[in-house]
PDB file of C-alpha atoms in Angstrom:
ATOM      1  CA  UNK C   1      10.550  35.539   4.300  1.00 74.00           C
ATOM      2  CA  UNK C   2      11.562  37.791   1.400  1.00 81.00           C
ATOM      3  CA  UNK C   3      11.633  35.028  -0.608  1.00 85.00           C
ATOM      4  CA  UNK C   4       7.931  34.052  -0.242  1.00 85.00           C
ATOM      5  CA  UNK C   5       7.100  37.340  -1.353  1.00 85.00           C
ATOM      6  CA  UNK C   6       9.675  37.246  -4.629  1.00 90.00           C
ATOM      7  CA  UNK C   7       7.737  34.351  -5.590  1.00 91.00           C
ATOM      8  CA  UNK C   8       4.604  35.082  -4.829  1.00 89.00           C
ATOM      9  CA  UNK C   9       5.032  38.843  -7.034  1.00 91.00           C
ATOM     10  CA  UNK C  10       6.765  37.115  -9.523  1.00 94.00           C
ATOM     11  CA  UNK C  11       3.882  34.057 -10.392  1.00 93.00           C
ATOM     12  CA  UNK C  12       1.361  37.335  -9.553  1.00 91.00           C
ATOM     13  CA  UNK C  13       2.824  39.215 -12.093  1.00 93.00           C
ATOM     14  CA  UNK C  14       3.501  37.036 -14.454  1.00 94.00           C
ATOM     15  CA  UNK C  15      -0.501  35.674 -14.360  1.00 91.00           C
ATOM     16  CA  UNK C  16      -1.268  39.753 -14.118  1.00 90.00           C
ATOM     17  CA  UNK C  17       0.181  40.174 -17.084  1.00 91.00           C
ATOM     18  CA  UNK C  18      -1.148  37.021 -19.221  1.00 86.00           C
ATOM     19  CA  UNK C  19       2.395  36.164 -19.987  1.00 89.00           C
ATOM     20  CA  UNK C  20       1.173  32.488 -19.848  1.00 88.00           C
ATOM     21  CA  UNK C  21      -0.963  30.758 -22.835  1.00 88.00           C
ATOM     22  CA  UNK C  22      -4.582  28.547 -21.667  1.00 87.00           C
ATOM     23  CA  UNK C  23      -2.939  25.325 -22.072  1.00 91.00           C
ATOM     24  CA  UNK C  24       0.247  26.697 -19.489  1.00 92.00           C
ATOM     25  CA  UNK C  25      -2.219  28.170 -16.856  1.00 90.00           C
ATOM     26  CA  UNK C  26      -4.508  24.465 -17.074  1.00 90.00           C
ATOM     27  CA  UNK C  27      -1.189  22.536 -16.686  1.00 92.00           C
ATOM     28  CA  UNK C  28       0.141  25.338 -13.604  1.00 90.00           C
ATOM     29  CA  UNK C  29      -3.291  23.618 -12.287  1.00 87.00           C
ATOM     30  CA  UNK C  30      -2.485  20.816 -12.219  1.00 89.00           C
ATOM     31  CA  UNK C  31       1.125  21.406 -10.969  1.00 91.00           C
ATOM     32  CA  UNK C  32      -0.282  23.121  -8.493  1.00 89.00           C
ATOM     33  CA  UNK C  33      -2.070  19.615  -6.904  1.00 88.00           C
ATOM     34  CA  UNK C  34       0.910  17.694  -6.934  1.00 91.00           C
ATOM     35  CA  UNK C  35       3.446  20.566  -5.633  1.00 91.00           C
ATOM     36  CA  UNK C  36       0.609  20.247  -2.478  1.00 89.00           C
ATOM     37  CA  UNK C  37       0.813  16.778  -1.646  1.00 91.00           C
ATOM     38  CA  UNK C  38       4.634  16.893  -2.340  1.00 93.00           C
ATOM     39  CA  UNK C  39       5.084  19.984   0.210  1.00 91.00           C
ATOM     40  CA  UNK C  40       2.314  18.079   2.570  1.00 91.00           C
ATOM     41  CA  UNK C  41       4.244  14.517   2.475  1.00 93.00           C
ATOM     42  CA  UNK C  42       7.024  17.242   3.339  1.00 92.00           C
ATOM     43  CA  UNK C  43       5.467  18.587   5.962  1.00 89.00           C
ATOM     44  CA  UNK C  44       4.335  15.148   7.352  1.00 92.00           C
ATOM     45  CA  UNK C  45       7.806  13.756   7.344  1.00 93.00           C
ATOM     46  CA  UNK C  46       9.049  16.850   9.496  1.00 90.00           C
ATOM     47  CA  UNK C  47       6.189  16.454  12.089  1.00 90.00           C
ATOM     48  CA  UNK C  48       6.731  12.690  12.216  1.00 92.00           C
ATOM     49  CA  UNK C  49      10.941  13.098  12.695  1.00 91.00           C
ATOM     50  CA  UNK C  50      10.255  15.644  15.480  1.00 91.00           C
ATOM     51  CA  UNK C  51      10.276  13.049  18.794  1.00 90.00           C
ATOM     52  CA  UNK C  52       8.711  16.103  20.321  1.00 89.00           C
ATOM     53  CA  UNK C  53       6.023  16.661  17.927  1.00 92.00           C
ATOM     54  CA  UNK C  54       4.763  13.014  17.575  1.00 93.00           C
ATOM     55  CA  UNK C  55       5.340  12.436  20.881  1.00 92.00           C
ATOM     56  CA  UNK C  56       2.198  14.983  21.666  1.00 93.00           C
ATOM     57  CA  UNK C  57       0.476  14.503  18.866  1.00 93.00           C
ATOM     58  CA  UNK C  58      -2.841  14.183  20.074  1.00 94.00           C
ATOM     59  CA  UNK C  59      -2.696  16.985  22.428  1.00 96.00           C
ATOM     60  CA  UNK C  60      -1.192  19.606  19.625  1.00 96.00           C
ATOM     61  CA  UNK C  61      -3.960  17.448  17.695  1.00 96.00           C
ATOM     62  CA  UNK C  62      -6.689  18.857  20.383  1.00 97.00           C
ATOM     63  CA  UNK C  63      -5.392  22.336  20.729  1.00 97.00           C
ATOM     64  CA  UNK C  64      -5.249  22.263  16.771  1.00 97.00           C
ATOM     65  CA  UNK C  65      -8.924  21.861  16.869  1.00 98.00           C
ATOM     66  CA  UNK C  66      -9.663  24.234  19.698  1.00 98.00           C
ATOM     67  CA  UNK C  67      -8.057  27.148  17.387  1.00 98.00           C
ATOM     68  CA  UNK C  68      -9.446  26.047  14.423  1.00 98.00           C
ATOM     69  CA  UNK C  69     -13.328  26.347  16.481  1.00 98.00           C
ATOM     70  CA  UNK C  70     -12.938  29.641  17.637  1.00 98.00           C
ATOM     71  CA  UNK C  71     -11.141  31.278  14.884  1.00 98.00           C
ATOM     72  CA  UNK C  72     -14.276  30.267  12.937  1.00 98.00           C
ATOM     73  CA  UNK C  73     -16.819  31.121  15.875  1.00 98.00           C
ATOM     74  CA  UNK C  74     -15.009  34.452  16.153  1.00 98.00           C
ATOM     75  CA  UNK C  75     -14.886  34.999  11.837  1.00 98.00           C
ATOM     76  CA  UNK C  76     -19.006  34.185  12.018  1.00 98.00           C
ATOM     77  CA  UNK C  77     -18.971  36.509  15.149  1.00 98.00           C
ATOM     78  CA  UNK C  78     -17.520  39.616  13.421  1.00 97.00           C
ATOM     79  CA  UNK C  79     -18.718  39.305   9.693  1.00 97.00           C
ATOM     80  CA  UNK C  80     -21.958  38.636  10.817  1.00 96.00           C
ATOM     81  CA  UNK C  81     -21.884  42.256  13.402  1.00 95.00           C
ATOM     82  CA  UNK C  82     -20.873  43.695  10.462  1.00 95.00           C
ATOM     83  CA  UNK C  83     -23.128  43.047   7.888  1.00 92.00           C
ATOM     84  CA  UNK C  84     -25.928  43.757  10.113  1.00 91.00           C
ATOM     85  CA  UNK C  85     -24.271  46.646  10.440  1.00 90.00           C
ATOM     86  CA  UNK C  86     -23.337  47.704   7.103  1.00 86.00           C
ATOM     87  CA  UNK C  87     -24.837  45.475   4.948  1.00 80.00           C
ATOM     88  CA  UNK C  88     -28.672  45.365   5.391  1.00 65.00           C
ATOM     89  CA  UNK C  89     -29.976  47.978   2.904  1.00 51.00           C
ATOM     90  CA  UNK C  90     -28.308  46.196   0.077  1.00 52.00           C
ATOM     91  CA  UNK C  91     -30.513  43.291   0.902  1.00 50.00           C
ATOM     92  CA  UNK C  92     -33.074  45.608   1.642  1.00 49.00           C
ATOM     93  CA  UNK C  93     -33.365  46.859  -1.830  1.00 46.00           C
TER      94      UNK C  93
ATOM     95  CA  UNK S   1      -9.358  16.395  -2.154  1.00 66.00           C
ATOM     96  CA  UNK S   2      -9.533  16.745   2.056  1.00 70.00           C
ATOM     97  CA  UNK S   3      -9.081  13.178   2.063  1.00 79.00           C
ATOM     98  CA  UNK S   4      -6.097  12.490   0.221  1.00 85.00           C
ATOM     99  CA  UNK S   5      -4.374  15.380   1.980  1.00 83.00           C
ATOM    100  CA  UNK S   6      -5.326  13.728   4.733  1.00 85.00           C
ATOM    101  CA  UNK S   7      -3.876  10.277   3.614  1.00 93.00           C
ATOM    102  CA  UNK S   8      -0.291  11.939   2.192  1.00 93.00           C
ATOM    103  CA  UNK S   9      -0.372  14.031   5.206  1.00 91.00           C
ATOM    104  CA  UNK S  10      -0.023  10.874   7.397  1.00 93.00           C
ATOM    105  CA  UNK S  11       2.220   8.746   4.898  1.00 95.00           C
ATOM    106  CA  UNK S  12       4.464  11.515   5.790  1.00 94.00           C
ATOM    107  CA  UNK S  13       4.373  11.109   9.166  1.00 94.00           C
ATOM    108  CA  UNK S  14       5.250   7.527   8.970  1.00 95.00           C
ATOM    109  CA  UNK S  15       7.764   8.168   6.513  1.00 94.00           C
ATOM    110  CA  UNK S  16       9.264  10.630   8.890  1.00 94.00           C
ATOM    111  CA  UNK S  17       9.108   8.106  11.642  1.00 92.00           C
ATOM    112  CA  UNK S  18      10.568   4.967  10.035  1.00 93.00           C
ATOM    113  CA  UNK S  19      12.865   6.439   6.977  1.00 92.00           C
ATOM    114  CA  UNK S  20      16.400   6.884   7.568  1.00 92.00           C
ATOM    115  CA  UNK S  21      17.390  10.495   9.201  1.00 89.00           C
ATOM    116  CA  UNK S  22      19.861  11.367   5.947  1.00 91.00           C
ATOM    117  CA  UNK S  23      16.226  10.858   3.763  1.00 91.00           C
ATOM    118  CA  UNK S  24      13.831  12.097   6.338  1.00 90.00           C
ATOM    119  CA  UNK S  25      16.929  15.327   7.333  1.00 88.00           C
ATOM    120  CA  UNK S  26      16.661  16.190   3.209  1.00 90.00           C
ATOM    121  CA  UNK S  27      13.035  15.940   2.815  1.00 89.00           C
ATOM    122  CA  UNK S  28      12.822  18.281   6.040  1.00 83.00           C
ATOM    123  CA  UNK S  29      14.998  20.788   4.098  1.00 83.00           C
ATOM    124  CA  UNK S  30      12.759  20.300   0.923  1.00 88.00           C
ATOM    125  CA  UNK S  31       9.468  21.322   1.967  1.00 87.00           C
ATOM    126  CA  UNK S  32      10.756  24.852   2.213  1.00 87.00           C
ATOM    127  CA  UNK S  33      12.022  24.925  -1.556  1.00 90.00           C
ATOM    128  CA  UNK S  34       8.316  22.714  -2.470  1.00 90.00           C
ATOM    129  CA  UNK S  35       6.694  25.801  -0.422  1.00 91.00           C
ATOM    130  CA  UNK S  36       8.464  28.733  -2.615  1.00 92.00           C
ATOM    131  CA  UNK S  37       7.377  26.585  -5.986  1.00 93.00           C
ATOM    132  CA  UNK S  38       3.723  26.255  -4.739  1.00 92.00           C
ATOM    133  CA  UNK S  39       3.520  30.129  -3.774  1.00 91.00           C
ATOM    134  CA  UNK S  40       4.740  30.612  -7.478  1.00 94.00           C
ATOM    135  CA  UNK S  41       1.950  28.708  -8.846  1.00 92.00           C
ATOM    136  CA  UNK S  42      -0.535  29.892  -6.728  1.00 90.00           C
ATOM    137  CA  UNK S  43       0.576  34.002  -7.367  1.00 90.00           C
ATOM    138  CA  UNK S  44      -0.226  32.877 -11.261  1.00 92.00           C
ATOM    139  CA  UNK S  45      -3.520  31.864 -10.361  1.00 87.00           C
ATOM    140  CA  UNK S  46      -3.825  35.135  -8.135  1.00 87.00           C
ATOM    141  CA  UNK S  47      -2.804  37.346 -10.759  1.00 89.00           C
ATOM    142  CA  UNK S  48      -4.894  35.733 -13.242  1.00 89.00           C
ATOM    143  CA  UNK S  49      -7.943  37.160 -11.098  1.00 85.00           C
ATOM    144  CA  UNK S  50      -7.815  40.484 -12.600  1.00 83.00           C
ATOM    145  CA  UNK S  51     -11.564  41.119 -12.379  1.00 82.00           C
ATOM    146  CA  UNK S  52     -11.547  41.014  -8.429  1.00 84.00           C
ATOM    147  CA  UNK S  53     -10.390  44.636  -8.022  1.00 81.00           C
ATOM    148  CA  UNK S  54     -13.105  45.072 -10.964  1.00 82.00           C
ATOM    149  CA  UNK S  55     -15.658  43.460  -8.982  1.00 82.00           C
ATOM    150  CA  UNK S  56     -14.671  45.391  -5.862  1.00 83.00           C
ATOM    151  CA  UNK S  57     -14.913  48.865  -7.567  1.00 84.00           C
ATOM    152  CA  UNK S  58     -18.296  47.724  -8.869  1.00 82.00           C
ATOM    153  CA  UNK S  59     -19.806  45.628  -5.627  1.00 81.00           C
ATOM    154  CA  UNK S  60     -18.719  48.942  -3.237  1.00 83.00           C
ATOM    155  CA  UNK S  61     -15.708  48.857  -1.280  1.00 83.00           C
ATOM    156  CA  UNK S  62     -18.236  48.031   1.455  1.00 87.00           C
ATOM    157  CA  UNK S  63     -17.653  44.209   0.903  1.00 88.00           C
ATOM    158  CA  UNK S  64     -14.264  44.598   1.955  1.00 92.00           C
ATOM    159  CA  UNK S  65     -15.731  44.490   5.303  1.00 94.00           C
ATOM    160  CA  UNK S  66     -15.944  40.610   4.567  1.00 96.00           C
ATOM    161  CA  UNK S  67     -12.552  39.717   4.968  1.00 96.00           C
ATOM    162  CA  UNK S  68     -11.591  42.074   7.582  1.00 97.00           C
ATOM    163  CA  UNK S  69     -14.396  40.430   9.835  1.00 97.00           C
ATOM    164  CA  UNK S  70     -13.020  36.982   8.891  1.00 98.00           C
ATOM    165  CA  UNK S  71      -9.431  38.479   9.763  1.00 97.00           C
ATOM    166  CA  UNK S  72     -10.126  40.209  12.999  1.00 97.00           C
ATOM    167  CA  UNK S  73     -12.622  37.518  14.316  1.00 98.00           C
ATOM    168  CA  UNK S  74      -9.743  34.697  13.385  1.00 98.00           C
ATOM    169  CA  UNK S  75      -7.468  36.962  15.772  1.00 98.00           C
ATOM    170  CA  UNK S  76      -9.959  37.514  18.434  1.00 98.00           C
ATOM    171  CA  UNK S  77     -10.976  33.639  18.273  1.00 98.00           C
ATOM    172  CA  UNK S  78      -7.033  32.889  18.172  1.00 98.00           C
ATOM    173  CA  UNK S  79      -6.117  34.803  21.042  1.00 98.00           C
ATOM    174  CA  UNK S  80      -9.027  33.551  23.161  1.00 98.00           C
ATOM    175  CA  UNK S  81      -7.985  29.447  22.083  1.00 98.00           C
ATOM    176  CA  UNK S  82      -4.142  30.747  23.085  1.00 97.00           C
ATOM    177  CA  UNK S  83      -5.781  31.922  26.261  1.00 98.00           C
ATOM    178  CA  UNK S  84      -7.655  28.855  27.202  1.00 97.00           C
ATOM    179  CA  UNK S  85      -4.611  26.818  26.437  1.00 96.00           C
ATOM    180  CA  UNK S  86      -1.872  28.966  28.092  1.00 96.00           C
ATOM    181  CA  UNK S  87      -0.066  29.595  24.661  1.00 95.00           C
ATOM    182  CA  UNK S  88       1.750  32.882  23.946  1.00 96.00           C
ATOM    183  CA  UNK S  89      -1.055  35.319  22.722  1.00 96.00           C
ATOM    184  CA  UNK S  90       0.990  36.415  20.200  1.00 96.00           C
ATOM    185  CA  UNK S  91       1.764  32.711  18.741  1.00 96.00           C
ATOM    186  CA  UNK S  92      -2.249  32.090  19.229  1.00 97.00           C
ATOM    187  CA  UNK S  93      -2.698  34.810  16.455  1.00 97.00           C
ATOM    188  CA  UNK S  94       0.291  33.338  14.483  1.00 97.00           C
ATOM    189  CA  UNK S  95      -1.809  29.935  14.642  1.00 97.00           C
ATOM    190  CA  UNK S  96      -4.735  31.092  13.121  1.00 97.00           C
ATOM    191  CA  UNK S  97      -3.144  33.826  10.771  1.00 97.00           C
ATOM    192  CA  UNK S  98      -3.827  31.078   7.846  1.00 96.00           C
ATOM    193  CA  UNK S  99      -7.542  32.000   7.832  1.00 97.00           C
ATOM    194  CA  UNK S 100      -7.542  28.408   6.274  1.00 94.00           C
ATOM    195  CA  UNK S 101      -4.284  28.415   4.137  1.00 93.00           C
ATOM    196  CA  UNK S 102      -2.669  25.550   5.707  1.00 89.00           C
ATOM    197  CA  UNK S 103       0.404  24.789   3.448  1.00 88.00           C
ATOM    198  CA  UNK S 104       1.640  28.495   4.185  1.00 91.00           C
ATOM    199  CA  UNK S 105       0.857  29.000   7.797  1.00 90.00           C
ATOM    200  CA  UNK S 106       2.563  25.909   9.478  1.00 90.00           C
ATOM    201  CA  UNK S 107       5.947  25.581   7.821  1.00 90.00           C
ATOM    202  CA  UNK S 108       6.181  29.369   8.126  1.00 91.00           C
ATOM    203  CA  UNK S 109       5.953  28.884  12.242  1.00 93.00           C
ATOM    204  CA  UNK S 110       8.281  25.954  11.888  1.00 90.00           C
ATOM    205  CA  UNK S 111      11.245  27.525   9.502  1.00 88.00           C
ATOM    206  CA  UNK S 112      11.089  30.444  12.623  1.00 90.00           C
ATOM    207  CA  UNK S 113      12.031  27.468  15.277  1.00 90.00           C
ATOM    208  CA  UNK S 114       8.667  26.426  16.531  1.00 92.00           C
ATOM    209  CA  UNK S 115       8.137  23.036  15.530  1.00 91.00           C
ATOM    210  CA  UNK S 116       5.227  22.526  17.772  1.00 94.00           C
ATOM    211  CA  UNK S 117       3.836  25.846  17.061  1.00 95.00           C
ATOM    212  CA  UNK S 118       4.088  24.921  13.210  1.00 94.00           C
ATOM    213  CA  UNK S 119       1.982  21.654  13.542  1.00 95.00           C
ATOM    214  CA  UNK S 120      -1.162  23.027  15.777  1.00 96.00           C
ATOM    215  CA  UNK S 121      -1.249  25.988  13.019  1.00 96.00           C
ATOM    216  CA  UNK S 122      -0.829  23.494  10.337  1.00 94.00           C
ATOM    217  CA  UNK S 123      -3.424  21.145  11.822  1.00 94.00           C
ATOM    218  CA  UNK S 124      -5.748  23.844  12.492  1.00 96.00           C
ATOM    219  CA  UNK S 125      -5.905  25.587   9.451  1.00 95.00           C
ATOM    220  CA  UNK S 126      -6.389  21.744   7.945  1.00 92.00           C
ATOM    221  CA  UNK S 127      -9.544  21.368  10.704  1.00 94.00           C
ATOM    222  CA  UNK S 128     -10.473  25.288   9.804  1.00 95.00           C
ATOM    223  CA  UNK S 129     -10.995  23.839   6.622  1.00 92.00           C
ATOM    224  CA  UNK S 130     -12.885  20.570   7.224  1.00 91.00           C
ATOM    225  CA  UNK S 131     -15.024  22.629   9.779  1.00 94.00           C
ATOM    226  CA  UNK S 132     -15.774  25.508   6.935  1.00 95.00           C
ATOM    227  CA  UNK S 133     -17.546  22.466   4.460  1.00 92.00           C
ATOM    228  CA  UNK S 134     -19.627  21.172   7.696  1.00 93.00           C
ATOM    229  CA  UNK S 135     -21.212  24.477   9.043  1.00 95.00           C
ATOM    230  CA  UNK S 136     -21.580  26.467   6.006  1.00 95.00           C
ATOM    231  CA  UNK S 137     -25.427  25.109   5.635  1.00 94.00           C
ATOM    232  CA  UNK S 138     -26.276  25.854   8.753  1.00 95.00           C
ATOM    233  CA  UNK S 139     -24.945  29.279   8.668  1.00 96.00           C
ATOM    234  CA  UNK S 140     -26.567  30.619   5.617  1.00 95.00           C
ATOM    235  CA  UNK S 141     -29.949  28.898   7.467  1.00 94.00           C
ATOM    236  CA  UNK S 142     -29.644  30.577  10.457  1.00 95.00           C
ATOM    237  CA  UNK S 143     -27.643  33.566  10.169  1.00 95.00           C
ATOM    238  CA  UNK S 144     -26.930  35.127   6.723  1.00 93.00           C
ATOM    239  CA  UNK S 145     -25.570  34.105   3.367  1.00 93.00           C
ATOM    240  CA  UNK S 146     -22.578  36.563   3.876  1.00 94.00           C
ATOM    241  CA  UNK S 147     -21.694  34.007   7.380  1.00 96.00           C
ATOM    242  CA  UNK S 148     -21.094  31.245   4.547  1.00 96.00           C
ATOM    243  CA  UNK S 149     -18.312  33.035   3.797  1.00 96.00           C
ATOM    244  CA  UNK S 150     -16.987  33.823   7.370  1.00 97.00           C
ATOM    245  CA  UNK S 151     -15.043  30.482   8.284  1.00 97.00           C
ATOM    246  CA  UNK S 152     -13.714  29.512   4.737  1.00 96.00           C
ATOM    247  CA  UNK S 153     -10.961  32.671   4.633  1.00 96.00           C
ATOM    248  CA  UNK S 154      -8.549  31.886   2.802  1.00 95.00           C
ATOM    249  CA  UNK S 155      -9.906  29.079   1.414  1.00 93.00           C
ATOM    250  CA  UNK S 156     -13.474  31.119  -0.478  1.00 94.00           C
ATOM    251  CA  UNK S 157     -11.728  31.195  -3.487  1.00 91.00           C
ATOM    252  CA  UNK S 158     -10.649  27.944  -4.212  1.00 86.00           C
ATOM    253  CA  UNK S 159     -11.961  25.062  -2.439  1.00 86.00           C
ATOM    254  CA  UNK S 160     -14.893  25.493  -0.488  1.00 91.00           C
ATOM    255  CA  UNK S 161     -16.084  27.991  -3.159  1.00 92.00           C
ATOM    256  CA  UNK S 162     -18.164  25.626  -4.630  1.00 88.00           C
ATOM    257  CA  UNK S 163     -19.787  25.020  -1.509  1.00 90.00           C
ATOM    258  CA  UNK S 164     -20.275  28.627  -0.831  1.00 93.00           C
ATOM    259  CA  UNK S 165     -21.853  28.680  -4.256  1.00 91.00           C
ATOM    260  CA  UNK S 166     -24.192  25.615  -4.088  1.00 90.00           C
ATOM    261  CA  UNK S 167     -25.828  27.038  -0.661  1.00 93.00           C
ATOM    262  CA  UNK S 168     -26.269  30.944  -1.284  1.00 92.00           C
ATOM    263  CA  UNK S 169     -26.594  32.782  -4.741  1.00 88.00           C
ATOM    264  CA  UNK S 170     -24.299  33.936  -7.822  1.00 86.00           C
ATOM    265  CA  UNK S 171     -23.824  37.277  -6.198  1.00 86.00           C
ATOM    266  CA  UNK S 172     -22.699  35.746  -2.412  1.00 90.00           C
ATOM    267  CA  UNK S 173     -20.266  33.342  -4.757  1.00 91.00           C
ATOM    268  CA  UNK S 174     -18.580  36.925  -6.329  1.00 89.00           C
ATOM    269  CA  UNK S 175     -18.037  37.922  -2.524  1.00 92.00           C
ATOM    270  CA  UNK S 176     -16.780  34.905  -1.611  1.00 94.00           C
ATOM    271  CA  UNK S 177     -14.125  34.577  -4.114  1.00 92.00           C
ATOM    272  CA  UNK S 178     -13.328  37.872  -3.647  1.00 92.00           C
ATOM    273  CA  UNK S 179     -12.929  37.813  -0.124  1.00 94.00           C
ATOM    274  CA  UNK S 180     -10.705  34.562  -0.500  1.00 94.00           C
ATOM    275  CA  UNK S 181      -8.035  36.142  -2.693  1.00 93.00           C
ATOM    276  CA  UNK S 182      -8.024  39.424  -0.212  1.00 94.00           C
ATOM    277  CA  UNK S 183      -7.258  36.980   2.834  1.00 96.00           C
ATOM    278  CA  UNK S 184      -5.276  35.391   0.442  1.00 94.00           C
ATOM    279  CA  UNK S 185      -2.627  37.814  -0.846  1.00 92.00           C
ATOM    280  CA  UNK S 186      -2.639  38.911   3.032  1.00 94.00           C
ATOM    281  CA  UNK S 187      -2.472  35.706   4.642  1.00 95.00           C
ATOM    282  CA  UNK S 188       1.671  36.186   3.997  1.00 93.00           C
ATOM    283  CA  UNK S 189       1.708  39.733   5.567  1.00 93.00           C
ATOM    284  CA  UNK S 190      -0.046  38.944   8.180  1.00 95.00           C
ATOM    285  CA  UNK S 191       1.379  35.504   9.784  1.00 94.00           C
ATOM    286  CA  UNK S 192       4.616  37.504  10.101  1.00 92.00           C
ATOM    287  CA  UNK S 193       3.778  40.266  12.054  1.00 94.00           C
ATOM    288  CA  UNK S 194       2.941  37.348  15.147  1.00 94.00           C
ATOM    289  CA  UNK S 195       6.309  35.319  14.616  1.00 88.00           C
TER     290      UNK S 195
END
């Protein structure tokens, strides 16, 4: 875990600081694409090794969808309470 | 860009299926090192966002009420869905600690020995995602532009931004992108206080 943070401070850091020149930070975009299919393909290949895992597939597949539905339902639920709440004059104005 | 996540995402699969175990055994061990050099290039591209605490001083920290409503309804919604499917409540919450950050939240659940855990989060946080691009339309129609911003999470400052940005106005785009590099940077505090 402490590892994820080391990295994540040290890229912050190092972009807080504008250590890096235009042309680095456009490439680091681009980088940034590939490194995500790369660690996806990753990620795909441990899911599809797992006998367990793609063995249920379609049921973690269901539940998968079930979280993803009411952690938005419940995200719409709360910022919407709360910028009735708090939020209103400034649209007001 | 959904779709050709989509496409490696199940290439991998197959791969892991069909490729010898000494491949499929190193590429298992490889995502975790491909994880630590995507978190460095995405803390560049957080740190280059210098003007967010600027635009929070000058907005009112009142908009920080944005992403704790995306963070505390993503927990209530997770807990219910771990409810409904007899899951630990706890690893419900883990599940949908992402708020959309998909690359981060699964492999973190499967590195701590969950495996299954690991792929609903994954998968769901993929979904959260796909969801965020269909509803947010509807939700600035019917609700209020600041509800565009409510399912994307994680995501508000990358890539459903523009979305964000085509349905509401320059100012709800700020607050969006703002609010996606707050659940951002706490997207990796968060996820392990449920593991």
């Amino acid at each position: 875990m402490w590892k994820i943070f080391m990295v994540l401070t040290l890229g912050f850091l190092i972009g807080f600081f504008d250590l890096l020149k235009e042309k680095q930070i456009k490439i680091n975009c681009r980088l940034q694409t590939l490194w995500l299919l790369l660690l996806i393909f990753c990620m795909g290949v441990s899911i599809g090794r797992d006998g367990e895992v793609i063995g249920n597939l379609p049921v973690l597949g269901g539940k998968a969808l079930l979280f993803a539905i009411l952690a938005v339902v419940g995200s719409v639920v709360f910022v919407f309470m709360l910028s009735r709440l708090f939020l209103k004059k400034e649209e007001e104005e | 860009m959904s779709l050709a996540i989509l496409v490696v995402l199940v290439l991998g699969i197959l791969g892991g299926m069909y490729m010898p175990v000494g491949i499929t055994a190193f590429l298992d061990q490889a995502s975790t090192v491909m994880l630590l050099i995507l978190l460095f290039s995405v803390g560049i591209d957080l740190g280059l966002n210098r003007q967010v605490f600027e635009q929070v001083r000058k907005l009112g920290f009142r908009i920080l009420l944005i992403p704790l409503g995306v963070i505390l309804g993503s927990l209530c919604g997770g807990a219910l869905a771990a409810v409904i499917t007899q899951t630990k409540i706890k690893e419900g919450m883990a599940i949908v600690s992402g708020l959309g950050w998909y690359s981060l939240s699964g492999i973190l659940l499967t590195n701590a020995g969950n495996p299954i855990g690991g792929t609903i989060s994954f998968l769901s946080n993929v979904f959260r995602e796909m969801i965020t691009f269909i509803v947010i339309p509807f939700l600035v129609k019917y609700l209020n532009p600041y509800c565009a911003i409510a399912p994307a999470g994680a995501t508000a400052m990358d890539t459903t931004l523009a979305m964000i940005s085509k349905h509401t106005d320059g100012k709800t785009a700020v607050i969006a992108f703002v609010s996606g590099v707050i659940c951002t940077l706490i997207v990796p505090v968060l996820i392990p206080l449920f593991l």
